[in-house]
mmCIF file of C-alpha atoms and ligand atoms in Angstrom:
data_model
loop_
_atom_site.group_PDB
_atom_site.id
_atom_site.type_symbol
_atom_site.label_atom_id
_atom_site.label_comp_id
_atom_site.label_asym_id
_atom_site.label_seq_id
_atom_site.Cartn_x
_atom_site.Cartn_y
_atom_site.Cartn_z
ATOM 1 C CA MET A 1 78.769 109.564 104.139
ATOM 2 C CA LYS A 2 79.863 112.530 106.246
ATOM 3 C CA ASP A 3 83.264 113.663 107.455
ATOM 4 C CA PHE A 4 85.329 111.483 105.101
ATOM 5 C CA ILE A 5 88.729 111.388 103.471
ATOM 6 C CA GLY A 6 88.599 111.024 99.679
ATOM 7 C CA VAL A 7 91.203 108.670 98.226
ATOM 8 C CA PHE A 8 91.807 108.073 94.531
ATOM 9 C CA ASP A 9 94.059 106.304 92.053
ATOM 10 C CA SER A 10 94.015 105.552 88.341
ATOM 11 C CA GLY A 11 92.658 102.127 89.264
ATOM 12 C CA LEU A 12 93.352 99.322 91.699
ATOM 13 C CA GLY A 13 96.844 100.255 92.929
ATOM 14 C CA GLY A 14 95.686 102.745 95.528
ATOM 15 C CA ILE A 15 93.705 100.022 97.288
ATOM 16 C CA SER A 16 96.951 99.172 99.115
ATOM 17 C CA VAL A 17 97.071 102.760 100.365
ATOM 18 C CA LEU A 18 93.397 102.626 101.324
ATOM 19 C CA ALA A 19 94.029 99.406 103.272
ATOM 20 C CA ASP A 20 96.977 100.917 105.148
ATOM 21 C CA LEU A 21 94.958 104.064 105.801
ATOM 22 C CA HIS A 22 92.098 102.046 107.295
ATOM 23 C CA ARG A 23 94.584 100.028 109.370
ATOM 24 C CA MET A 24 96.435 103.075 110.686
ATOM 25 C CA MET A 25 93.412 105.394 111.097
ATOM 26 C CA PRO A 26 90.480 102.998 111.696
ATOM 27 C CA GLN A 27 88.086 105.686 112.899
ATOM 28 C CA GLU A 28 88.167 107.638 109.645
ATOM 29 C CA ASN A 29 85.409 107.353 107.058
ATOM 30 C CA LEU A 30 86.954 106.696 103.636
ATOM 31 C CA ILE A 31 85.659 106.908 100.083
ATOM 32 C CA TYR A 32 87.937 105.422 97.417
ATOM 33 C CA LEU A 33 87.582 106.090 93.719
ATOM 34 C CA GLY A 34 89.499 103.825 91.347
ATOM 35 C CA ASP A 35 89.508 105.303 87.851
ATOM 36 C CA SER A 36 90.080 101.976 86.051
ATOM 37 C CA LYS A 37 88.073 103.210 83.075
ATOM 38 C CA ASN A 38 90.907 105.635 82.357
ATOM 39 C CA ALA A 39 93.872 103.553 83.584
ATOM 40 C CA PRO A 40 96.761 103.611 83.022
ATOM 41 C CA TYR A 41 97.450 107.259 83.819
ATOM 42 C CA GLY A 42 101.192 106.687 83.302
ATOM 43 C CA GLU A 43 100.734 106.667 79.538
ATOM 44 C CA LYS A 44 98.774 109.938 79.411
ATOM 45 C CA SER A 45 99.818 113.591 79.151
ATOM 46 C CA LYS A 46 100.031 116.023 82.067
ATOM 47 C CA ASP A 47 96.871 117.784 80.866
ATOM 48 C CA GLU A 48 94.887 114.570 80.598
ATOM 49 C CA ILE A 49 95.977 113.339 84.047
ATOM 50 C CA THR A 50 95.289 116.755 85.581
ATOM 51 C CA GLN A 51 91.812 116.952 84.052
ATOM 52 C CA LEU A 52 90.885 113.457 85.256
ATOM 53 C CA SER A 53 92.269 114.103 88.744
ATOM 54 C CA TYR A 54 90.579 117.512 88.966
ATOM 55 C CA LYS A 55 87.169 116.057 88.174
ATOM 56 C CA ILE A 56 87.550 113.274 90.753
ATOM 57 C CA VAL A 57 88.698 115.685 93.461
ATOM 58 C CA GLN A 58 85.926 118.183 92.629
ATOM 59 C CA ASP A 59 83.301 115.419 92.949
ATOM 60 C CA LEU A 60 84.726 114.185 96.248
ATOM 61 C CA ILE A 61 84.781 117.721 97.618
ATOM 62 C CA ASP A 62 81.201 118.353 96.438
ATOM 63 C CA GLU A 63 80.229 115.269 98.393
ATOM 64 C CA GLY A 64 81.887 116.640 101.547
ATOM 65 C CA ALA A 65 85.476 115.327 101.677
ATOM 66 C CA LYS A 66 87.555 116.892 104.460
ATOM 67 C CA ALA A 67 90.881 115.892 102.851
ATOM 68 C CA ILE A 68 92.171 114.174 99.726
ATOM 69 C CA LEU A 69 94.804 111.472 99.518
ATOM 70 C CA ILE A 70 96.127 110.970 95.995
ATOM 71 C CA ALA A 71 97.015 107.268 96.181
ATOM 72 C CA CYS A 72 98.899 107.480 92.899
ATOM 73 C CA ASN A 73 102.461 108.627 92.255
ATOM 74 C CA THR A 74 101.651 109.520 88.645
ATOM 75 C CA ALA A 75 98.633 111.707 89.440
ATOM 76 C CA THR A 76 100.608 113.371 92.234
ATOM 77 C CA SER A 77 103.440 114.122 89.885
ATOM 78 C CA ALA A 78 101.156 115.554 87.200
ATOM 79 C CA ALA A 79 98.426 117.285 89.147
ATOM 80 C CA ILE A 80 99.134 118.011 92.810
ATOM 81 C CA ASP A 81 100.268 121.606 92.240
ATOM 82 C CA THR A 82 97.140 122.453 90.238
ATOM 83 C CA LEU A 83 94.891 120.695 92.756
ATOM 84 C CA ARG A 84 96.450 122.507 95.725
ATOM 85 C CA LYS A 85 96.078 125.853 93.944
ATOM 86 C CA SER A 86 92.440 125.100 93.122
ATOM 87 C CA PHE A 87 91.148 123.656 96.395
ATOM 88 C CA SER A 88 91.750 124.756 99.965
ATOM 89 C CA LEU A 89 91.438 121.429 101.843
ATOM 90 C CA PRO A 90 94.499 119.295 102.719
ATOM 91 C CA ILE A 91 95.697 117.360 99.648
ATOM 92 C CA ILE A 92 98.388 114.760 100.263
ATOM 93 C CA GLY A 93 100.158 112.871 97.486
ATOM 94 C CA MET A 94 102.516 109.961 96.938
ATOM 95 C CA GLU A 95 106.078 110.001 95.709
ATOM 96 C CA PRO A 96 108.618 107.184 95.395
ATOM 97 C CA ALA A 97 110.308 106.436 98.760
ATOM 98 C CA LEU A 98 113.766 107.167 97.428
ATOM 99 C CA LYS A 99 115.128 108.974 100.481
ATOM 100 C CA PRO A 100 114.576 106.167 103.028
ATOM 101 C CA ALA A 101 115.815 103.617 100.509
ATOM 102 C CA LEU A 102 119.102 105.490 100.055
ATOM 103 C CA GLU A 103 119.468 106.151 103.785
ATOM 104 C CA GLN A 104 118.887 102.540 104.760
ATOM 105 C CA THR A 105 120.960 100.964 101.996
ATOM 106 C CA PRO A 106 124.596 101.871 102.587
ATOM 107 C CA GLU A 107 125.976 100.422 99.354
ATOM 108 C CA GLY A 108 124.996 99.139 95.941
ATOM 109 C CA LYS A 109 122.264 100.395 93.674
ATOM 110 C CA ILE A 110 118.642 101.263 94.367
ATOM 111 C CA LEU A 111 116.157 100.212 91.705
ATOM 112 C CA VAL A 112 113.158 102.505 91.374
ATOM 113 C CA LEU A 113 110.202 100.969 89.535
ATOM 114 C CA ALA A 114 107.458 103.416 88.571
ATOM 115 C CA THR A 115 105.519 104.669 85.586
ATOM 116 C CA GLY A 116 107.474 106.441 82.870
ATOM 117 C CA TYR A 117 105.511 109.576 83.712
ATOM 118 C CA THR A 118 106.568 109.604 87.368
ATOM 119 C CA LEU A 119 110.220 109.002 86.513
ATOM 120 C CA THR A 120 110.495 111.717 83.887
ATOM 121 C CA HIS A 121 108.596 114.557 85.516
ATOM 122 C CA GLY A 122 109.217 117.313 88.039
ATOM 123 C CA LEU A 123 108.856 115.915 91.519
ATOM 124 C CA TYR A 124 110.991 112.818 91.060
ATOM 125 C CA LYS A 125 113.715 114.628 89.131
ATOM 126 C CA LYS A 126 113.853 117.301 91.813
ATOM 127 C CA ARG A 127 114.185 114.616 94.498
ATOM 128 C CA LEU A 128 117.010 112.907 92.604
ATOM 129 C CA ASP A 129 118.861 116.213 92.381
ATOM 130 C CA GLU A 130 118.298 116.995 96.070
ATOM 131 C CA LEU A 131 119.560 113.599 97.181
ATOM 132 C CA GLY A 132 122.653 114.195 95.107
ATOM 133 C CA ASN A 133 123.465 110.573 94.410
ATOM 134 C CA PRO A 134 122.029 109.808 90.979
ATOM 135 C CA ASP A 135 124.663 107.156 90.175
ATOM 136 C CA ARG A 136 123.260 104.887 92.855
ATOM 137 C CA VAL A 137 119.738 105.052 91.446
ATOM 138 C CA LEU A 138 118.429 102.970 88.550
ATOM 139 C CA SER A 139 115.106 104.450 87.434
ATOM 140 C CA VAL A 140 113.174 101.882 85.407
ATOM 141 C CA PRO A 141 109.701 102.490 83.936
ATOM 142 C CA ALA A 142 107.469 99.429 84.218
ATOM 143 C CA PRO A 143 104.158 100.310 82.511
ATOM 144 C CA MET A 144 103.177 96.697 81.806
ATOM 145 C CA LEU A 145 103.112 95.946 85.537
ATOM 146 C CA VAL A 146 100.257 98.448 85.912
ATOM 147 C CA ARG A 147 98.328 96.654 83.179
ATOM 148 C CA TYR A 148 98.916 93.229 84.769
ATOM 149 C CA VAL A 149 97.642 94.397 88.164
ATOM 150 C CA GLU A 150 94.567 96.014 86.557
ATOM 151 C CA GLN A 151 93.848 92.578 85.048
ATOM 152 C CA GLY A 152 94.246 90.891 88.444
ATOM 153 C CA ILE A 153 97.529 89.206 87.444
ATOM 154 C CA TYR A 154 100.151 89.311 90.224
ATOM 155 C CA GLN A 155 102.492 86.441 89.394
ATOM 156 C CA GLY A 156 103.511 83.994 86.680
ATOM 157 C CA GLU A 157 105.872 83.561 83.785
ATOM 158 C CA GLN A 158 104.766 86.620 81.795
ATOM 159 C CA ILE A 159 105.599 88.968 84.679
ATOM 160 C CA ARG A 160 108.915 87.198 85.243
ATOM 161 C CA GLU A 161 109.818 87.534 81.561
ATOM 162 C CA TYR A 162 108.857 91.195 81.598
ATOM 163 C CA LEU A 163 110.990 91.849 84.696
ATOM 164 C CA LYS A 164 113.919 90.099 82.989
ATOM 165 C CA GLN A 165 113.483 92.346 79.994
ATOM 166 C CA ILE A 166 113.402 95.630 81.949
ATOM 167 C CA ILE A 167 115.988 94.608 84.597
ATOM 168 C CA PRO A 168 118.547 92.569 82.645
ATOM 169 C CA ASP A 169 121.197 92.761 85.383
ATOM 170 C CA THR A 170 120.323 92.564 89.102
ATOM 171 C CA THR A 171 123.916 92.098 90.355
ATOM 172 C CA ASP A 172 124.442 95.444 92.119
ATOM 173 C CA ILE A 173 120.853 96.078 93.187
ATOM 174 C CA ARG A 174 120.454 96.080 96.982
ATOM 175 C CA ALA A 175 116.951 97.559 97.371
ATOM 176 C CA VAL A 176 113.842 98.267 95.306
ATOM 177 C CA VAL A 177 111.543 101.280 95.565
ATOM 178 C CA LEU A 178 107.971 100.495 94.551
ATOM 179 C CA GLY A 179 107.239 103.907 93.053
ATOM 180 C CA CYS A 180 103.776 103.038 91.788
ATOM 181 C CA THR A 181 100.985 101.976 94.111
ATOM 182 C CA HIS A 182 100.015 99.136 91.760
ATOM 183 C CA PHE A 183 103.358 97.454 92.368
ATOM 184 C CA LEU A 184 102.746 96.727 96.048
ATOM 185 C CA TYR A 185 100.706 93.730 94.915
ATOM 186 C CA LEU A 186 103.764 92.374 93.137
ATOM 187 C CA ALA A 187 106.047 92.406 96.198
ATOM 188 C CA LYS A 188 106.351 88.616 96.418
ATOM 189 C CA THR A 189 106.843 88.256 92.648
ATOM 190 C CA ILE A 190 109.627 90.868 92.736
ATOM 191 C CA GLU A 191 111.317 89.137 95.703
ATOM 192 C CA ASP A 192 111.105 85.798 93.887
ATOM 193 C CA PHE A 193 112.586 87.396 90.785
ATOM 194 C CA PHE A 194 115.621 88.533 92.799
ATOM 195 C CA GLY A 195 115.840 85.168 94.558
ATOM 196 C CA TRP A 196 116.454 86.710 97.981
ATOM 197 C CA PRO A 197 114.327 88.908 100.282
ATOM 198 C CA VAL A 198 115.371 92.191 98.674
ATOM 199 C CA PRO A 199 114.250 95.167 100.818
ATOM 200 C CA LEU A 200 111.233 96.846 99.205
ATOM 201 C CA PHE A 201 110.359 100.460 99.995
ATOM 202 C CA ASN A 202 107.015 102.191 99.583
ATOM 203 C CA ALA A 203 105.684 105.534 100.753
ATOM 204 C CA ASN A 204 102.386 104.437 102.332
ATOM 205 C CA THR A 205 103.244 104.832 106.011
ATOM 206 C CA ALA A 206 105.017 108.175 105.599
ATOM 207 C CA VAL A 207 102.176 109.602 103.524
ATOM 208 C CA ILE A 208 99.486 108.454 105.955
ATOM 209 C CA ARG A 209 101.414 109.937 108.902
ATOM 210 C CA GLU A 210 101.554 113.245 107.047
ATOM 211 C CA LEU A 211 97.818 113.115 106.369
ATOM 212 C CA LYS A 212 97.168 112.390 110.061
ATOM 213 C CA ARG A 213 99.183 115.478 110.975
ATOM 214 C CA GLN A 214 97.117 117.707 108.690
ATOM 215 C CA ILE A 215 93.533 116.785 109.532
ATOM 216 C CA GLU A 216 91.169 116.855 112.455
ATOM 217 C CA LEU A 217 90.747 113.213 113.404
ATOM 218 C CA ARG A 218 87.346 111.617 113.725
ATOM 219 C CA GLN A 219 86.530 110.246 117.174
ATOM 220 C CA GLY A 220 84.390 107.270 118.149
ATOM 221 C CA SER A 221 83.516 104.047 116.404
ATOM 222 C CA GLU A 222 85.223 102.409 113.412
ATOM 223 C CA GLY A 223 84.814 104.402 110.224
ATOM 224 C CA MET A 224 83.123 103.233 107.035
ATOM 225 C CA VAL A 225 85.026 102.363 103.876
ATOM 226 C CA GLU A 226 83.329 102.744 100.524
ATOM 227 C CA ILE A 227 85.006 101.657 97.304
ATOM 228 C CA ARG A 228 83.885 102.905 93.885
ATOM 229 C CA ASN A 229 85.299 102.253 90.435
ATOM 230 C CA SER A 230 84.650 104.142 87.194
ATOM 231 C CA HIS A 231 84.962 100.912 85.168
ATOM 232 C CA SER A 232 82.485 98.464 86.670
ATOM 233 C CA GLN A 233 81.001 96.810 89.723
ATOM 234 C CA GLU A 234 83.312 93.855 89.020
ATOM 235 C CA MET A 235 86.292 96.109 89.658
ATOM 236 C CA VAL A 236 84.719 97.175 92.960
ATOM 237 C CA GLU A 237 84.443 93.518 93.983
ATOM 238 C CA LEU A 238 88.029 92.844 92.894
ATOM 239 C CA SER A 239 89.127 95.904 94.909
ATOM 240 C CA GLN A 240 87.356 94.589 98.018
ATOM 241 C CA CYS A 241 89.186 91.248 97.708
ATOM 242 C CA MET A 242 92.487 93.043 97.119
ATOM 243 C CA MET A 243 91.970 95.124 100.248
ATOM 244 C CA GLN A 244 91.292 92.033 102.385
ATOM 245 C CA ASN A 245 94.273 90.164 100.908
ATOM 246 C CA TYR A 246 96.586 93.112 101.421
ATOM 247 C CA LEU A 247 95.466 93.514 105.048
ATOM 248 C CA LYS A 248 96.065 89.797 105.683
ATOM 249 C CA LEU A 249 99.525 90.067 104.174
ATOM 250 C CA VAL A 250 100.636 93.079 106.220
ATOM 251 C CA THR A 251 99.143 91.952 109.528
ATOM 252 C CA ASP A 252 100.311 88.287 109.407
HETATM 253 N N1 DGL B 301 99.120 103.618 90.593
HETATM 254 C C1 DGL B 301 99.699 104.644 89.872
HETATM 255 C C2 DGL B 301 100.975 105.207 90.481
HETATM 256 O O1 DGL B 301 101.195 105.084 91.655
HETATM 257 C C3 DGL B 301 99.688 104.773 88.395
HETATM 258 C C4 DGL B 301 99.483 103.667 87.465
HETATM 259 C C5 DGL B 301 99.012 104.145 86.101
HETATM 260 O O2 DGL B 301 97.835 104.411 86.013
HETATM 261 O O3 DGL B 301 99.818 104.235 85.165
HETATM 262 O O4 DGL B 301 101.752 105.815 89.784
#
């Protein structure tokens, strides 16, 4: 495939980003690499995540990528600086949508769900400091949710029990930031857990707009979308279903 944007995640989570990217920029050719063989990234060290991300980006560039979208908050947090220093093409990453959540939620607490890595490393900490309102933010690592989504589990008692365990008190929470791309598939489960349509924030639209600003857009017919997965062909098929389901959900 020529003239394409390379998109990657530790596994299946970034498929939601890929789907939004295809919806918002339908003429672009896209190649997605889900690294399910090495998921979850959130339980690895900075060096490990950087090495895995570097290899994926190098391969996508060797194949002719014109830009890279890191559809993973954890990989962005660990590796984006190294990747930008190493490669000269536009590299766009994800970070939890904390700013819009705080701006659009005048009172109460904001719950940020992400991997432990994202919540305890540079980018996120810097953002918390900049926004200057740490008391309003509850940062909760939710590593098991990544594992459930990788297994194709999006609802049910075990997720509910897990949410109860990591969020024992929901009283003051007025909004939730989905700070891991895997969690977008759990939107309905999280709403059901709260028992009311709690506003959920993610960074997809903002990140895709930024990417659009930085690249030369492809003209003409609808672009091609190719999904690959380091684990197995089964994961590719699951990813294709997830993309269709996600598109149905957001366009209905
Ligand atoms: N989807 C990823 C994110 O946005 C990471 C999940 C993981 O591999 O731990 O952070």
